[in-house]
Amino acid sequence: MELLEGKTLKRRIEDRAFKTDELLDLAIQIADGLEAAHAKGIIHRDLKPANVFVTVRGQAQQVKILDFGLAKLNQPLTPGPSPLGRGWGEAPGEGAAPDTPTASLDPEHLTSPGGTLGTVAYMSPEQARGEELDARTDLFSFGAVLYEMATGRQAFYGTATAVVYEAILNRAPAPVAGVSPHLPSELDRVINRLLEKDRDLRYQSAADLRSELKRLKRDTDSGRSAAVSAAVAGASRARAEEHGQARPERSERDALATAGETPAIRRRWPLWLAASLALIAAGIAVAWLLLHRRPPQPPPELTQTRLTFNSSENPIQAAAISPDGKYLAYSDTAGIHVKLISTGDERVIPKPSGLPAGAYWGLDSWFPDGTQLLAHTAGAGTQRGIWTVSVLGQSAREVRAGPWGWDVSPDGLHIAYSPIEASGGLRELWVMSNQGENAQKVFTLGEHGFLHEVHWSPDGQRLVYMRGQITPQGYERSIEACDLKGANRTAVVADKVDIGVTLVDFCWLADDRIVYSQQESRGSSEANLWEIGIDAHWGAPTGKPKRITRWPGSLAGWLSASADGKRLTVTKETYQAQVYLGELAAGGTRMNPPRRLTNDEANDFPCAWTADSRGVLFVSDRNGTPGIFKDGITQDTAESVVSGPQDAGCPRISADGAWMMYPEYPKTIGPSTPVPLMRIPANGGVPEHVLDMVYGGDIRCSIAPASLCVLVEPSQDEKQLTLTALDPVKGRGKVLRTIQTNGSAGAPGEVLSPDGTTFAFVQGGEAEIHIRLLSLSGSSDREITVKGWPNLTGLDWSLDGKGFYAGSVSPQLRTLLYVDLKGNARVLWQFNGAGGGIWGFPSPDGRYLAILDTATNSNVWMLEGF
């Protein structure tokens, strides 16, 4: 065998980046070798960097295409006698079979008919599908090789064969210009044509490709030589004019060069003159380049297009753009819709048969082929389930009952999901097949961690997720990535600890950027889009975050991008909390239609009544920092009660009506941060410090003639509540009870009865609610079950202690309820539209109900040029 000294192209790619002239020179040689093989009727079928050898003799590099062990004999592409002798192209049995590998192998090592041969990452689409091949399959493989030479990365990467197959069949690699901007832009066009999925759209022969590469090399070389020629010509003109000589005509210069007189003249120049001319030529060359270089291209202009026009009574609840960027799928109270973006035409995807009328039917994500959606059902007594539904009209199919579905893998073969814990938390991440089988756990977060969002990386080799974590500094969120075994975790973006929880949503684009939504500050109603580069293989950030948008007054959420990353959809959401006033009837079990009490555009949260039942105390951000205000039931404007640099929490009135107590939250806060509890005389005065309470704590007071106030404090893991007697002046008293809550309790679902004898709190989830009644007077504990009203968002006793007021929120409805002590619920107020919560609490005289209602407006916008 011939002795070859050098290295494979694979090793050469790993060493360092190619310069333009070297890359084109080697590419031309590879194309020349393929053209020679194809002319003899030989298709390589396994072209890859490891099968290309580069030898070096002096300054010259020579390419050798090796390993024709999987090559296939085919009809020669050029006319003429076959070099293989008689029988080539004749009837079967009279010569060599066209599909016979050129290597001499034992029969058991030969590929069976219909099988695929070659290295997966460099296969052509037709090769991956096991179809009949011709010379154009080598050209696709060469396109993958050339892409790797230009960028240093594989065009179609993945550790799983199915992922690579899917990429070869359906995806285009990132543009070369974005990875290697030093290479000519025309090379991108050549590579893209080589990597066409349809072989009829590729180069049709290696000879055509070779000609294209030679033309590109000529243009590139001429571009470099033009600068030098201009510099030399400029120097010659300057010298001639300096000595009063006329410029020779072109023919004269050509004649001088042909006669060899130019070298002779150059030899007679003094050395100092030659050096001076060299400096002049270099200076002119630099000037020429500065004057004639291509001006930098302006960055693409961000454009926004509104895609939906829903009202606040029917906000968008989820949205995703199709992989091809042509369709928008979204869900609202009417169900799931699919809209053709170009025309606005849309249709509703019907619910699975057998679901109750009030059951929620919502969107999760698209399948990569654009013909199916991942969806879920919930609410109205319906068990949550993960479904696949065709947008072409076929029936929906339930994949798995119970868990929360996240996203479909880029190859469409797997689904990421999380089981729902009894407390409603999501701590585990699992992956199953698209048929709901072969479920594998990826990881489990610690008891202080929660999952908020999960997506796949574009190559399907990593999962990226938003993690919430209870820390000493507060509740923080971060965007992290891991492999499919839950290992090799990397942090991409973390919350800014000084401003609290800010991360909202994110998506991973095909060009290795993560676009994410982040609030401007803790509790802010404004969240904008940012981007950060990410290493596709390791999942680590590659740069610093960069802001994309400035949208005042709206929260950006539900991010989704097309497969090529050129279109991004996002929901813009506005949220407002407001105070309503309802007049009670029939002993507090019925209510007349309520009216709005607060009349502003701020967020107003009702907390307590004044002792005389004439006014409602509420927290508002109307002055920037949350403060306490009072609005009389007959007044048109509210008056400030507590304002200042610190954030004021919900106030409570002591049982005797003499004091108002409220928490004062530091700007940076966490589970271990003490929260000052302040008091102020009910008729006004200077705030005074009472005690430091645990983060997440609350105060609850009975109504005279009872005199008990209770300090309610959760443990750091939120699985236990401690009830402590509280005096507005003396502070803490004795511990009344310690309650195990399993992490499901949370204000305002914890309330003290008006007579101070019973403490109630809510446990449960979507289908069934339990209200536990715990005695503080030595009597027996009780439990009430409320069926058919999921997700109670608030709880407060009726004035007579015979029932509760509670809010229930579903994706379609917000409902204010009266619930008696047997668990029977009666609707007091109900309307369409999702929101953040609804609850009510009675005035001390029992005539009115102060009500929190939240209005949400959400619609989808499409971004391009980001």
Coordinates of C-alpha atoms in Angstrom, one line a residue, residues 2-10 26 29-34 44 47-57 61-68:
E2 CA 1.0 3.6 -0.6
L3 CA 2.7 5.2 2.4
L4 CA 0.8 8.3 3.4
E5 CA 2.3 10.8 5.9
G6 CA 0.1 13.4 7.3
K7 CA -3.2 13.4 9.2
T8 CA -6.9 12.8 8.6
L9 CA -9.2 15.7 7.9
K10 CA -10.9 14.9 11.2
L26 CA -8.7 21.1 0.1
Q29 CA -9.3 18.5 -4.2
I30 CA -12.1 16.5 -2.5
A31 CA -14.6 17.5 -5.2
D32 CA -12.0 16.5 -7.8
G33 CA -11.5 13.1 -6.2
L34 CA -15.3 12.5 -6.0
H44 CA -18.3 6.2 -1.8
L47 CA -17.5 10.2 3.1
K48 CA -16.6 11.8 6.4
P49 CA -13.5 13.7 7.8
A50 CA -12.0 10.5 9.2
N51 CA -12.0 9.0 5.6
V52 CA -10.1 12.0 4.1
F53 CA -6.4 12.1 4.5
V54 CA -4.2 15.2 4.0
T55 CA -0.6 14.7 3.1
V56 CA 2.0 17.4 3.2
R57 CA 5.0 17.8 0.8
Q61 CA -1.2 19.7 0.8
Q62 CA -2.7 16.8 -1.1
V63 CA -6.0 15.1 -0.3
K64 CA -6.5 11.4 -0.4
I65 CA -10.1 9.9 -0.1
L66 CA -9.8 6.6 1.8
D67 CA -11.9 3.7 2.8
F68 CA -14.1 2.7 -0.1

